[in-house]
PDB file of C-alpha atoms in Angstrom:
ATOM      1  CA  UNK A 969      14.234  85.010  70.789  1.00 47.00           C
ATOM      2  CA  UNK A 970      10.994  83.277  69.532  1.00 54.00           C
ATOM      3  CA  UNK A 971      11.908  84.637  66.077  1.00 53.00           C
ATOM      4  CA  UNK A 972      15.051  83.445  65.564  1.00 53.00           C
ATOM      5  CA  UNK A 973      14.088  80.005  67.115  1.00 58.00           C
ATOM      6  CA  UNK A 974      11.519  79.894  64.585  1.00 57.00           C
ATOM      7  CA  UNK A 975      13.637  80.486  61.869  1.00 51.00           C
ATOM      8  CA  UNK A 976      15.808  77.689  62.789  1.00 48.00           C
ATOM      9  CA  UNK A 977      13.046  75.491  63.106  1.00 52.00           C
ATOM     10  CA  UNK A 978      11.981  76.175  59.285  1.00 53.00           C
ATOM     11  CA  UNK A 979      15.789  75.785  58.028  1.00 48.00           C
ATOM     12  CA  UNK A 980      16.661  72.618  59.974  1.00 47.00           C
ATOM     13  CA  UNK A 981      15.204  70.441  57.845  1.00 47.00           C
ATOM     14  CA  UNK A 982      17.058  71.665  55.067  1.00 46.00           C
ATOM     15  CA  UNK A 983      19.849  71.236  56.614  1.00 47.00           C
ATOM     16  CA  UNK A 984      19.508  67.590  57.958  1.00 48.00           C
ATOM     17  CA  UNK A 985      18.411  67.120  54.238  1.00 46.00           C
ATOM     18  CA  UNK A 986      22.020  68.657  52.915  1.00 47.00           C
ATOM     19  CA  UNK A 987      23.940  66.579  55.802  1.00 47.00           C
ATOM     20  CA  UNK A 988      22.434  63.388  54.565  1.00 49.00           C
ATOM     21  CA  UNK A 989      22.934  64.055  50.729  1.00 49.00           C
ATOM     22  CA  UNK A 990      26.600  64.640  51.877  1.00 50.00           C
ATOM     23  CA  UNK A 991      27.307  61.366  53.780  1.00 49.00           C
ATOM     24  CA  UNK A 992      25.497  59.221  51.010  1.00 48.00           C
ATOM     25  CA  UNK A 993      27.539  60.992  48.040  1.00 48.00           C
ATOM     26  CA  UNK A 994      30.996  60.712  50.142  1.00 52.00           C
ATOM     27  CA  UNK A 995      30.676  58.272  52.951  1.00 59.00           C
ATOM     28  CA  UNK A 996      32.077  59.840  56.062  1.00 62.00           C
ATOM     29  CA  UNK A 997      31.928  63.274  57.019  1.00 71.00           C
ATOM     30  CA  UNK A 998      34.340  65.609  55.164  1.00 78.00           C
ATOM     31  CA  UNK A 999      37.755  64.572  56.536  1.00 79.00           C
ATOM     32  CA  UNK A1000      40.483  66.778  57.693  1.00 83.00           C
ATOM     33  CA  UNK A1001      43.543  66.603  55.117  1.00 84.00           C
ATOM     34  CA  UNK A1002      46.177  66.488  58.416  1.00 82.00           C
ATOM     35  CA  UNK A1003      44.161  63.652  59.708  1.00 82.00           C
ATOM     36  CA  UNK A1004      43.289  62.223  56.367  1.00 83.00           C
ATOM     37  CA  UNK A1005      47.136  62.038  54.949  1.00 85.00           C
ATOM     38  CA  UNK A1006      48.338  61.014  58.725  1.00 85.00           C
ATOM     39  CA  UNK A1007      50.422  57.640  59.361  1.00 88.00           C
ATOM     40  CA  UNK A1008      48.263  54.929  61.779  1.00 87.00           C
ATOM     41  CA  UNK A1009      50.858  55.535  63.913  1.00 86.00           C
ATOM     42  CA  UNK A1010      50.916  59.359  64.007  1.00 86.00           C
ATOM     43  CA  UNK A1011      47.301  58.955  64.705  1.00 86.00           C
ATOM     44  CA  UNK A1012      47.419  57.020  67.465  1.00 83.00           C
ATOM     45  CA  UNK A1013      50.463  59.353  68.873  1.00 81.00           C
ATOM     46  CA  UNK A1014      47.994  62.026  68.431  1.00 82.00           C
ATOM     47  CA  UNK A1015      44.771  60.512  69.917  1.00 83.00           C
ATOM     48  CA  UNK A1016      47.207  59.309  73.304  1.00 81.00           C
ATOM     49  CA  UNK A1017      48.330  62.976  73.529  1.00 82.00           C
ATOM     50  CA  UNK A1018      44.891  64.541  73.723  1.00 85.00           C
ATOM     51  CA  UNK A1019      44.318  62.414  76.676  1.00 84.00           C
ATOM     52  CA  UNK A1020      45.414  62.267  80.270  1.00 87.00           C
ATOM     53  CA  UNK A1021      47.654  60.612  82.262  1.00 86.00           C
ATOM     54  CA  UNK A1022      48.249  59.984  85.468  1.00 85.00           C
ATOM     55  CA  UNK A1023      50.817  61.466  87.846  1.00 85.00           C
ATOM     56  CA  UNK A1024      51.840  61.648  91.437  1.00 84.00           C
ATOM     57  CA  UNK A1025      50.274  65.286  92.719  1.00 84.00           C
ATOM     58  CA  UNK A1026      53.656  65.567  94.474  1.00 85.00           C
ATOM     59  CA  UNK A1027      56.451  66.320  92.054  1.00 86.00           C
ATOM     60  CA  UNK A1028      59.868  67.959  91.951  1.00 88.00           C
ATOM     61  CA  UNK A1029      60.678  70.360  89.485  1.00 90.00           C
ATOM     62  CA  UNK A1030      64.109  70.853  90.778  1.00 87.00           C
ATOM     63  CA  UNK A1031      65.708  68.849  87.670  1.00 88.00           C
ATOM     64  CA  UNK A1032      64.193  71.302  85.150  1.00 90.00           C
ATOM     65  CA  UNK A1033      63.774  74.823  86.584  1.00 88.00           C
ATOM     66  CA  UNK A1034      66.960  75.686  85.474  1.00 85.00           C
ATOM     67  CA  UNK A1035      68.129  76.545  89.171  1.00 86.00           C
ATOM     68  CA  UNK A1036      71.843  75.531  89.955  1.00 83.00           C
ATOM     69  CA  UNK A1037      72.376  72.462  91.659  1.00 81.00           C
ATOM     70  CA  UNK A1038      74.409  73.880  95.120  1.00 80.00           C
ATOM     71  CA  UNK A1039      71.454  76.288  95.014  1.00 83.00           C
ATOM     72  CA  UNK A1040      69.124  73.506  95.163  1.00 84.00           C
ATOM     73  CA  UNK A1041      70.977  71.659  98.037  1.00 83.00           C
ATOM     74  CA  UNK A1042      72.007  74.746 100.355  1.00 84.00           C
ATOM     75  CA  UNK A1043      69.340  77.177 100.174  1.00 88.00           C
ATOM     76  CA  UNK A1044      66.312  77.713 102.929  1.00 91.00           C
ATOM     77  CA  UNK A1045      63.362  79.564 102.561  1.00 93.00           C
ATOM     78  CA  UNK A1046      61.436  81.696 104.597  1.00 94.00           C
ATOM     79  CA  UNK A1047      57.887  81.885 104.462  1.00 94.00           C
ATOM     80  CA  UNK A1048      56.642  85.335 106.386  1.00 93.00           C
ATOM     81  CA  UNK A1049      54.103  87.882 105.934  1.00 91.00           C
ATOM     82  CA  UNK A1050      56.129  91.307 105.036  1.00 90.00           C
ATOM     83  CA  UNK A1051      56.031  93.813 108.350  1.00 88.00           C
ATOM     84  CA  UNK A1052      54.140  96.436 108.204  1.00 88.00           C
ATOM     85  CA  UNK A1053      56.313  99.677 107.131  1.00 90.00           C
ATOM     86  CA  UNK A1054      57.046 101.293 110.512  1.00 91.00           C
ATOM     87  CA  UNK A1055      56.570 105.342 109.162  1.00 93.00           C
ATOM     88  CA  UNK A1056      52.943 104.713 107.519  1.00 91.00           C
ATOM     89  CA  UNK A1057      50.033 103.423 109.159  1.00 90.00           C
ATOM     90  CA  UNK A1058      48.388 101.322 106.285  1.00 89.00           C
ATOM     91  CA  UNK A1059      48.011  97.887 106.627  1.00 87.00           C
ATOM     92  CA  UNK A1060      47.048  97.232 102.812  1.00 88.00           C
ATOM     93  CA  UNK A1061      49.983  95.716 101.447  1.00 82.00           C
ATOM     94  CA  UNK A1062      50.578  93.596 104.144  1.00 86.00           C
ATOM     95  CA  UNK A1063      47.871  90.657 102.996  1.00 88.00           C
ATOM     96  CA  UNK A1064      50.398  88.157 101.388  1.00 92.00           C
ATOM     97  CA  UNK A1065      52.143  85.390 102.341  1.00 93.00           C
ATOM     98  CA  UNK A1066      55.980  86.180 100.591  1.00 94.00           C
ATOM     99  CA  UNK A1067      58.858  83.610 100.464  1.00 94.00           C
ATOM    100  CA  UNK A1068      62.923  85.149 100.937  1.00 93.00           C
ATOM    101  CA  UNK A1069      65.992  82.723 100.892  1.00 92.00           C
ATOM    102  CA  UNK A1070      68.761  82.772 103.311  1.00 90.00           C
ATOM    103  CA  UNK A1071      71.121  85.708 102.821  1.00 88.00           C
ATOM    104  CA  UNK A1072      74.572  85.164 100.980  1.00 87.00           C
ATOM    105  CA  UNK A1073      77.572  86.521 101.067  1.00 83.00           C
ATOM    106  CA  UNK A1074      78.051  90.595  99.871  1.00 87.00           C
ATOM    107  CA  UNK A1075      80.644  92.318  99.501  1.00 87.00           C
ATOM    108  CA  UNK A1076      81.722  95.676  98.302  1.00 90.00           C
ATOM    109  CA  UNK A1077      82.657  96.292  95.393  1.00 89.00           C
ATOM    110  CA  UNK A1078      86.190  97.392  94.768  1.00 89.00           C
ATOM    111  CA  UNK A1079      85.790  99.116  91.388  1.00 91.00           C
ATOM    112  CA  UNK A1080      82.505 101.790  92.574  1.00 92.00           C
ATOM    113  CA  UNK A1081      82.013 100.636  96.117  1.00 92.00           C
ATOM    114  CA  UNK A1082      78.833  99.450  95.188  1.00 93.00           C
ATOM    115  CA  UNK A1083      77.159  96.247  97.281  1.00 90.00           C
ATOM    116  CA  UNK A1084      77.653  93.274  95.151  1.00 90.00           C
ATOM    117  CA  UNK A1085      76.302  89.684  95.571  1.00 88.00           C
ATOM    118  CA  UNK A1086      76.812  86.079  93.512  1.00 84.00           C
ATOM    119  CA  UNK A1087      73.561  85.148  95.173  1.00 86.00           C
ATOM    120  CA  UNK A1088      70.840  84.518  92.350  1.00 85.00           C
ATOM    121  CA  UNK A1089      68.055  83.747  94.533  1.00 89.00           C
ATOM    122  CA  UNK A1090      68.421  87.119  96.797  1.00 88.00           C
ATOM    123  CA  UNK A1091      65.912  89.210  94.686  1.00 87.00           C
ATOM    124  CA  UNK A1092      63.353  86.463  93.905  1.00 87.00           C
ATOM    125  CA  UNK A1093      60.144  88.321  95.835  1.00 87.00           C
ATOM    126  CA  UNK A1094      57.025  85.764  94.885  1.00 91.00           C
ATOM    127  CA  UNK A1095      53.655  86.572  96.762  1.00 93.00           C
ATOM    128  CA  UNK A1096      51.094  84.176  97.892  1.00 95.00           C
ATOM    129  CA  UNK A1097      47.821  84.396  98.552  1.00 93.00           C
ATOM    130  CA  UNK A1098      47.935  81.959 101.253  1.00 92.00           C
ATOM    131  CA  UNK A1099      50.850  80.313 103.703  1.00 92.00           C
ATOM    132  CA  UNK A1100      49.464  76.744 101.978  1.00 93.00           C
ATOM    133  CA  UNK A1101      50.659  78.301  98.673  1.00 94.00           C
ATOM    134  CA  UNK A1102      53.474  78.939  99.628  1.00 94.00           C
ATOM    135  CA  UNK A1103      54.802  75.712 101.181  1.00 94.00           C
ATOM    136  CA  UNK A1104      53.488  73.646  97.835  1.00 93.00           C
ATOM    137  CA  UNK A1105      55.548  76.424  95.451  1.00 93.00           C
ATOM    138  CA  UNK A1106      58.469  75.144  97.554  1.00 93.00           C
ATOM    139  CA  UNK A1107      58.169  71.908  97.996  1.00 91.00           C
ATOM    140  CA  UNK A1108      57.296  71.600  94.282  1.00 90.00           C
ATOM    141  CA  UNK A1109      60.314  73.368  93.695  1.00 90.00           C
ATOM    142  CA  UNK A1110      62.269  71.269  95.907  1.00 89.00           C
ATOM    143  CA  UNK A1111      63.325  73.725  98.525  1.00 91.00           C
ATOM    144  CA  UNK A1112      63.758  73.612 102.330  1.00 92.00           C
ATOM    145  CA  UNK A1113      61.011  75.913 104.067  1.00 93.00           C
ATOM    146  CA  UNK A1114      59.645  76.901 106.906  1.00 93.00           C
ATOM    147  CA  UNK A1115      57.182  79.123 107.931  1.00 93.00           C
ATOM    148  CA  UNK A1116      58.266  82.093 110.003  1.00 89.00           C
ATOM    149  CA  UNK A1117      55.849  85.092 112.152  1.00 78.00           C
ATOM    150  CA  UNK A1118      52.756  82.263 111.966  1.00 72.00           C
ATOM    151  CA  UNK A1119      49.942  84.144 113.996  1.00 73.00           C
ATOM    152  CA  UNK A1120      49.007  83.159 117.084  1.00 79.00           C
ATOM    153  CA  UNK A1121      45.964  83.856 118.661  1.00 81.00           C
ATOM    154  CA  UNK A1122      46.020  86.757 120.920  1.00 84.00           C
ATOM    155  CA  UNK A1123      44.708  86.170 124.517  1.00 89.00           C
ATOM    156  CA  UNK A1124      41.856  88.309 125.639  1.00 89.00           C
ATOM    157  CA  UNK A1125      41.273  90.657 127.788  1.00 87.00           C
ATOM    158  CA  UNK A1126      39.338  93.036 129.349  1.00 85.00           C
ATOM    159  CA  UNK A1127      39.759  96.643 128.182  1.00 87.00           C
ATOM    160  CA  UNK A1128      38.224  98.856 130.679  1.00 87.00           C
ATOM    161  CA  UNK A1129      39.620 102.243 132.495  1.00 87.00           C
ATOM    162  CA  UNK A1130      37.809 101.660 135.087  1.00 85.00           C
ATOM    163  CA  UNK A1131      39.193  98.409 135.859  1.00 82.00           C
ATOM    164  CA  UNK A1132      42.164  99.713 136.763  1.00 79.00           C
ATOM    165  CA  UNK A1133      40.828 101.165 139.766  1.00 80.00           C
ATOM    166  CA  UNK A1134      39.107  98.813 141.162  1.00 81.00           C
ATOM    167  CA  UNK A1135      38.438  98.269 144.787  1.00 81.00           C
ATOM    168  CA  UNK A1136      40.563  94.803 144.457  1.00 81.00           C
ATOM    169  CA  UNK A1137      43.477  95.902 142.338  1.00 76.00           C
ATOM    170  CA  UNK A1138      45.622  98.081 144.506  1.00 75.00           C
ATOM    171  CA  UNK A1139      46.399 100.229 141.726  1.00 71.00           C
ATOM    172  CA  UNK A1140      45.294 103.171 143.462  1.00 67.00           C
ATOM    173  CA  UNK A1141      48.200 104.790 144.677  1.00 73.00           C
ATOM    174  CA  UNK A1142      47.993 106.818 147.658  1.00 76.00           C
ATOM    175  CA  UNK A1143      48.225 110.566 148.012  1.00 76.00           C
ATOM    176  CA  UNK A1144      49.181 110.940 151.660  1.00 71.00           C
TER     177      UNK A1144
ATOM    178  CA  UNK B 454      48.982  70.973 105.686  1.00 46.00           C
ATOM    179  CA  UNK B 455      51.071  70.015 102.563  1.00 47.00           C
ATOM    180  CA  UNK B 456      51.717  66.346 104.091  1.00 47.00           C
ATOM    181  CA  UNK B 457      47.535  66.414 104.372  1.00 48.00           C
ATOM    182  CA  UNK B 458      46.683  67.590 100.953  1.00 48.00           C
ATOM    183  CA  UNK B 459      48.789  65.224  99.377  1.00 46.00           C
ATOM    184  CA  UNK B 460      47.453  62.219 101.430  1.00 54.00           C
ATOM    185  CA  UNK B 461      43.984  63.464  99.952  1.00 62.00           C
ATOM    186  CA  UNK B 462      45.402  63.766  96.798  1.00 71.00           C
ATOM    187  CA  UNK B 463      48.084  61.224  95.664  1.00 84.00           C
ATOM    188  CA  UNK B 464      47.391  61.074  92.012  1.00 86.00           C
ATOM    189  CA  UNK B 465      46.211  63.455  89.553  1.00 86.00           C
ATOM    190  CA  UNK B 466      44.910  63.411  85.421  1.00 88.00           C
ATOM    191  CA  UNK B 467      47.087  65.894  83.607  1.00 88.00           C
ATOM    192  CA  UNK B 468      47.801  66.655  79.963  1.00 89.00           C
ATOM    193  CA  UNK B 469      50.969  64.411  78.673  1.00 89.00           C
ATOM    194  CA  UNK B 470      53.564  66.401  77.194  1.00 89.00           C
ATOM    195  CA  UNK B 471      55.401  63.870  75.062  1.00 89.00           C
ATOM    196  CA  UNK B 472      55.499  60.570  76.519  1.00 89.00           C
ATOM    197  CA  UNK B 473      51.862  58.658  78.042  1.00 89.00           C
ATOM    198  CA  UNK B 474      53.981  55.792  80.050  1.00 88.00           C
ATOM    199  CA  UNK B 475      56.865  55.337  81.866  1.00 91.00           C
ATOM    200  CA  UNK B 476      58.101  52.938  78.707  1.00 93.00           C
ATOM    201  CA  UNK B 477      57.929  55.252  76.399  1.00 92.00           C
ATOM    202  CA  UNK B 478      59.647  58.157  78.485  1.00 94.00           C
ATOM    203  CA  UNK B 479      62.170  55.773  78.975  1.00 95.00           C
ATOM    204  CA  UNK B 480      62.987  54.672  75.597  1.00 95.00           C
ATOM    205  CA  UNK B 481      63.093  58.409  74.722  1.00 95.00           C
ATOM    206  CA  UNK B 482      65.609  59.162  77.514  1.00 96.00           C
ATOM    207  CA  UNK B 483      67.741  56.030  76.050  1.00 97.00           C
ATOM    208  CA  UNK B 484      67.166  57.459  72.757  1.00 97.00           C
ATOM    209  CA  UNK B 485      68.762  60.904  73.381  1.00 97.00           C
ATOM    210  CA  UNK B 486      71.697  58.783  75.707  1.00 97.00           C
ATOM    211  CA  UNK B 487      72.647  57.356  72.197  1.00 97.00           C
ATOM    212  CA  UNK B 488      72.138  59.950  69.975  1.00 97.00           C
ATOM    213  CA  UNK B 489      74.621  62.041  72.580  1.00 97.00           C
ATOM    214  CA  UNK B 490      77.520  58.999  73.001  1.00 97.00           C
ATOM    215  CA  UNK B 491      77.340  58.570  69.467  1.00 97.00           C
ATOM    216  CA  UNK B 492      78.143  62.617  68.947  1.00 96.00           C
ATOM    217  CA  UNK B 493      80.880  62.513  71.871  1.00 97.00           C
ATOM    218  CA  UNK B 494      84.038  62.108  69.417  1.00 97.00           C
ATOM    219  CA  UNK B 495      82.694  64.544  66.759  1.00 96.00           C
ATOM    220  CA  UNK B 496      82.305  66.772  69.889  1.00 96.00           C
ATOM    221  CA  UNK B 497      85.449  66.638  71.046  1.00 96.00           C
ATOM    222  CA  UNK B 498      87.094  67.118  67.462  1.00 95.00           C
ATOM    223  CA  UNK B 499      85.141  69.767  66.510  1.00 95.00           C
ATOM    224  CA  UNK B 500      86.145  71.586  70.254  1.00 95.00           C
ATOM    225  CA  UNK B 501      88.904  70.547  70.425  1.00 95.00           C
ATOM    226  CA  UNK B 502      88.498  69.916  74.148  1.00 94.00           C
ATOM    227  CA  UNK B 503      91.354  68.637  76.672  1.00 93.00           C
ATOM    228  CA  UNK B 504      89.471  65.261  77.273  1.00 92.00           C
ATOM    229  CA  UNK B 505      89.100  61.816  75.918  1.00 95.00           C
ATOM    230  CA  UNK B 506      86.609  60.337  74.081  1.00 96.00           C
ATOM    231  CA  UNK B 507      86.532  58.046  77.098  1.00 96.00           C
ATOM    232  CA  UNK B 508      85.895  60.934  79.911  1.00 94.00           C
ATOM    233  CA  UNK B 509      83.244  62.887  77.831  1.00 96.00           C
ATOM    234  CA  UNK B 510      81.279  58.938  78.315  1.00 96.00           C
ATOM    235  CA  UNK B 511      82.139  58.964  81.833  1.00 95.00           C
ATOM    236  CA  UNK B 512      80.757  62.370  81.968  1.00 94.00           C
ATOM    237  CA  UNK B 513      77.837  61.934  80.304  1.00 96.00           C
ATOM    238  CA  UNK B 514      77.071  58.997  82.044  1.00 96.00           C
ATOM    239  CA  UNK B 515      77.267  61.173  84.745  1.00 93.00           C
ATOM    240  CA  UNK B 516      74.513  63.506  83.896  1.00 93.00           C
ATOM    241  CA  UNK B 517      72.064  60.990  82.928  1.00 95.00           C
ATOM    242  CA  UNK B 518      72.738  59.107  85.907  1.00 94.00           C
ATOM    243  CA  UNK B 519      72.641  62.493  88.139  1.00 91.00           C
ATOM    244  CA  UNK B 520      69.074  62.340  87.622  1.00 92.00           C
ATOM    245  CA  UNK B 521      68.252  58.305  87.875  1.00 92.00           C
ATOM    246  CA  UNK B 522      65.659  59.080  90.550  1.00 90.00           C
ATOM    247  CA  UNK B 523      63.230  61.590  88.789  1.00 90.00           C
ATOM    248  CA  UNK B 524      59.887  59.219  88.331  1.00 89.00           C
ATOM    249  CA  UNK B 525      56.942  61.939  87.193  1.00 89.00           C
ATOM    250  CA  UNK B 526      57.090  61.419  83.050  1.00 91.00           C
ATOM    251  CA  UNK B 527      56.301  64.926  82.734  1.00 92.00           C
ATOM    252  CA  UNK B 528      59.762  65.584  84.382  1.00 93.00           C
ATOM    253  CA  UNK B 529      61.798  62.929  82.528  1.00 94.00           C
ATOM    254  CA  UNK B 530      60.231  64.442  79.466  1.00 94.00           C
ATOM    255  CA  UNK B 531      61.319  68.023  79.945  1.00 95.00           C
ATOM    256  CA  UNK B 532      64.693  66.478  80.682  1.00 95.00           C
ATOM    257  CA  UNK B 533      64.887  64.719  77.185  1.00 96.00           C
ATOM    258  CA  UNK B 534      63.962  67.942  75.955  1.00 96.00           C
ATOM    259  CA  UNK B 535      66.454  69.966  77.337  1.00 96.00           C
ATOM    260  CA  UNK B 536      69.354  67.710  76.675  1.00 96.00           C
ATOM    261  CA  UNK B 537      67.884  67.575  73.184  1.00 96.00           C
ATOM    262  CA  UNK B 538      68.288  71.223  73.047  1.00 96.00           C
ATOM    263  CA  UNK B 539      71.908  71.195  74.199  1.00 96.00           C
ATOM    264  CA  UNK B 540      72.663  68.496  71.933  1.00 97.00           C
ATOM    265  CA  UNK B 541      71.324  70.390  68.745  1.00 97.00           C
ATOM    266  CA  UNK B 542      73.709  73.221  70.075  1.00 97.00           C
ATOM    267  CA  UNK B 543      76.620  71.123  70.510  1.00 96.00           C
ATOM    268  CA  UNK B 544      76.465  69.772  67.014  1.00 96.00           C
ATOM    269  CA  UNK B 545      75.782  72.965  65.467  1.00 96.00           C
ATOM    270  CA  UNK B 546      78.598  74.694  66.978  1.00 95.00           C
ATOM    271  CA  UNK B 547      76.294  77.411  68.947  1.00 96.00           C
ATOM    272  CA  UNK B 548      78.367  77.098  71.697  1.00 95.00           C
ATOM    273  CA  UNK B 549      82.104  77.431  72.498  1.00 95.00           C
ATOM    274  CA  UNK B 550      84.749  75.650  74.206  1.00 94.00           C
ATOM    275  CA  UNK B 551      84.068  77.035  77.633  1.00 91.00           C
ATOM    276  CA  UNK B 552      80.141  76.124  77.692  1.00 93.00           C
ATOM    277  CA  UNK B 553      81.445  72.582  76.902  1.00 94.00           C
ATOM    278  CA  UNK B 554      83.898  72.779  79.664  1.00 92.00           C
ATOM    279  CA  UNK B 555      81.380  74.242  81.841  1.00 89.00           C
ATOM    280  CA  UNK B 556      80.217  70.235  82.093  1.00 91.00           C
ATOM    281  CA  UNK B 557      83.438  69.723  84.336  1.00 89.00           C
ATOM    282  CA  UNK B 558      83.822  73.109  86.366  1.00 81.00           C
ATOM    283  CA  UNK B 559      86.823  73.775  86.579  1.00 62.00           C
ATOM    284  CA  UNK B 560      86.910  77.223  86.526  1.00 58.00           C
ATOM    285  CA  UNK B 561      85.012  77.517  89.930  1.00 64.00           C
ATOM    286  CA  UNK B 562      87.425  77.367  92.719  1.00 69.00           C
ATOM    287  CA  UNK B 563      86.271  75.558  96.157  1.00 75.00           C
ATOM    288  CA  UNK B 564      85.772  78.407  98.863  1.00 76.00           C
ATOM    289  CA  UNK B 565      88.894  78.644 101.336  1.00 80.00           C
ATOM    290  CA  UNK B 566      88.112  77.164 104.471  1.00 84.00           C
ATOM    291  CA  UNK B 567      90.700  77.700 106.497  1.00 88.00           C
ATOM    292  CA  UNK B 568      91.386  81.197 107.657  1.00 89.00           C
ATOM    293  CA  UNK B 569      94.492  82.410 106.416  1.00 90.00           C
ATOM    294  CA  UNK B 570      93.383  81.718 103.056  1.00 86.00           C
ATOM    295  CA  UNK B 571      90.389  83.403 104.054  1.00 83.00           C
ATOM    296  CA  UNK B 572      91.936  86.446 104.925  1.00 85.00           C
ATOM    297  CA  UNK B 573      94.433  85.870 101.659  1.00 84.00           C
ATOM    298  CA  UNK B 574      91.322  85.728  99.416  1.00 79.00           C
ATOM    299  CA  UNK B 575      89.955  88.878 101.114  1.00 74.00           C
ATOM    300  CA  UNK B 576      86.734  86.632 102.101  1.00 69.00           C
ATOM    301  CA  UNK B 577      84.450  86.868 105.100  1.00 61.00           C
TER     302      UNK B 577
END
C-alpha cells in the first residue's frame, strides 16, 4: 500500500504540471462535444432533469398502470397471510404478507368443459414482506383493501398436567 | 399505519421524468390535446369510422378530461406519454378500425340484470 502511495506521490506533480499546461493552452477543461454543440436551452432542459423535484409521497398510479377502469372502481383486495397447507407440517412458506382480489364470475366452458374466467386480476399473487407493504402497493395503486387474519395476541395460560387435578378444580371424577 | 407514514412523510425529492413544474406538465398535456384535435379528421378519413369529426372532439375531450384530477407531474407525464404513443399509432395506421372504436365500447354489452335475461344469457 505504502508503495503504490509513494508512487503517486512522485507522479502527481507531473500531473498537476500536465493539467495546468492544458487549461492555459485551451482555457476550460476539455469539453464534451454533446454538451459543447448543445442549444442554451437544451442545456438548461438537461441540467433541470438531473435534479429533483418535489412530489406528494402519496400518489395514484391508477391512471397509468394500464389496469381497466371498472377494474379500478369495483375490485377489493385482501391482504392475508397464506394458511398453512393442512397435509405438511412446515411453516416456511408461510412468512409473507400476499394480496388476492375478490373472486369473479367462472364459468364452464362449453367447448372442453374447462373453468374459464374474464377476471384479469384473479391470478395476480404479489408477496410482501410486511402487512405495511402491502397496504402502500394498494393504495398506490388505487385499490380498496383491507387486511384480513391480522394476529391477535394469544391469551396465556398455564400449561400444566397437574393442574388439572387439582384439589380446587373438580376435575377429578369419581370412581365409586 | 399508511394514514401515519404519510403524515410523517408528505413530500418527497424524486428524479423528474419529463416535466420539473406543474407549468410545464401542463403545457405538454395541452400540447399533445392539440396535436390529437388537429389529427381527429385525418383519423376519421383514414378509418373510415362511423363518427363525426364533431364526436371524435367530444370524445377526446372526454379522455383528457377523464383524468382532470391527477396532480403528481410524474403521473401527468406518463399520461402525455402514453397518449403520445397512441397518437403515433393512430397516424401511422398501426392500428385498425376496432382499436379506434374501442374508444366508444360498443361492443361490450351491459350485464342483464333482471333475471329472465339472466337465465336467457345463461348467466349466474
Amino acid at each position: 500500500m505504502s508503495l503504490i502511495r509513494q508512487a503517486l506521490a512522485r507522479t502527481a506533480p507531473t500531473m498537476q504540471f500536465t493539467a495546468r499546461r492544458w487549461a492555459s493552452s485551451q482555457d476550460g477543461g476539455p469539453l464534451d462535444p454533446s454538451t459543447a454543440l448543445a442549444r442554451p436551452e437544451e442545456l438548461d432542459q438537461r441540467n433541470k432533469l438531473s435534479g429533483k423535484i418535489t412530489v406528494p409521497v402519496e400518489v395514484n398510479l391508477g391512471p397509468i398502470s394500464g389496469v381497466p377502469e371498472e377494474q379500478l372502481k369495483e375490485r377489493r383486495v385482501r391482504i392475508h397471510i397464506p394458511p398453512k397447507n393442512a397435509m405438511q407440517s412446515g411453516t416456511d412458506n408461510i412468512n409473507t404478507w400476499q394480496i388476492e382480489f375478490d373472486n369473479r364470475e367462472r364459468w364452464e366452458n362449453p367447448l372442453m368443459g374447462w373453468a374459464s374466467t374474464g377476471d384479469p386480476l384473479s391470478n395476480l399473487n404479489v408477496k410482501f414482506g410486511s402487512k405495511e407493504e402491502a397496504i402502500t402497493y394498494c393504495e398506490r395503486n388505487g385499490w380498496r383493501w383491507f387486511v384480513d387474519g391480522d394476529l391477535k395476541p394469544k391469551k396465556e395460560r398455564v400449561k400444566n398436567y397437574g393442574i388439572n387435578f387439582s384439589w380446587n378444580k373438580r376435575t377429578r371424577v369419581s370412581t365409586k | 399505519m399508511a394514514g401515519r407514514e404519510a403524515v410523517k412523510r408528505a413530500v418527497q425529492q424524486v428524479r423528474p421524468i419529463l416535466s420539473v413544474d406543474r407549468e410545464e406538465a401542463r403545457k405538454r398535456a395541452l400540447n399533445l390535446y392539440k396535436a390529437w384535435y388537429r389529427q381527429i379528421p385525418y383519423i376519421v378519413m383514414d378509418y373510415d369510422i362511423p363518427m363525426s369529426i364533431e364526436q371524435c372532439r367530444s370524445k377526446l375531450r372526454e379522455e383528457f378530461v377523464k383524468h382532470r384530477q391527477v396532480t403528481d407531474i410524474r403521473v401527468i407525464d406518463m399520461l402525455v406519454i402514453k397518449g403520445q404513443m397512441e397518437l403515433k399509432e393512430t397516424v401511422e395506421i398501426w392500428k385498425q378500425k376496432g382499436h379506434i372504436m374501442r374508444y366508444w365500447k360498443e361492443s361490450q354489452d351491459p350485464k342483464p340484470t333482471d333475471f329472465l335475461s339472466k337465465f336467457i344469457q345463461g348467466v349466474n
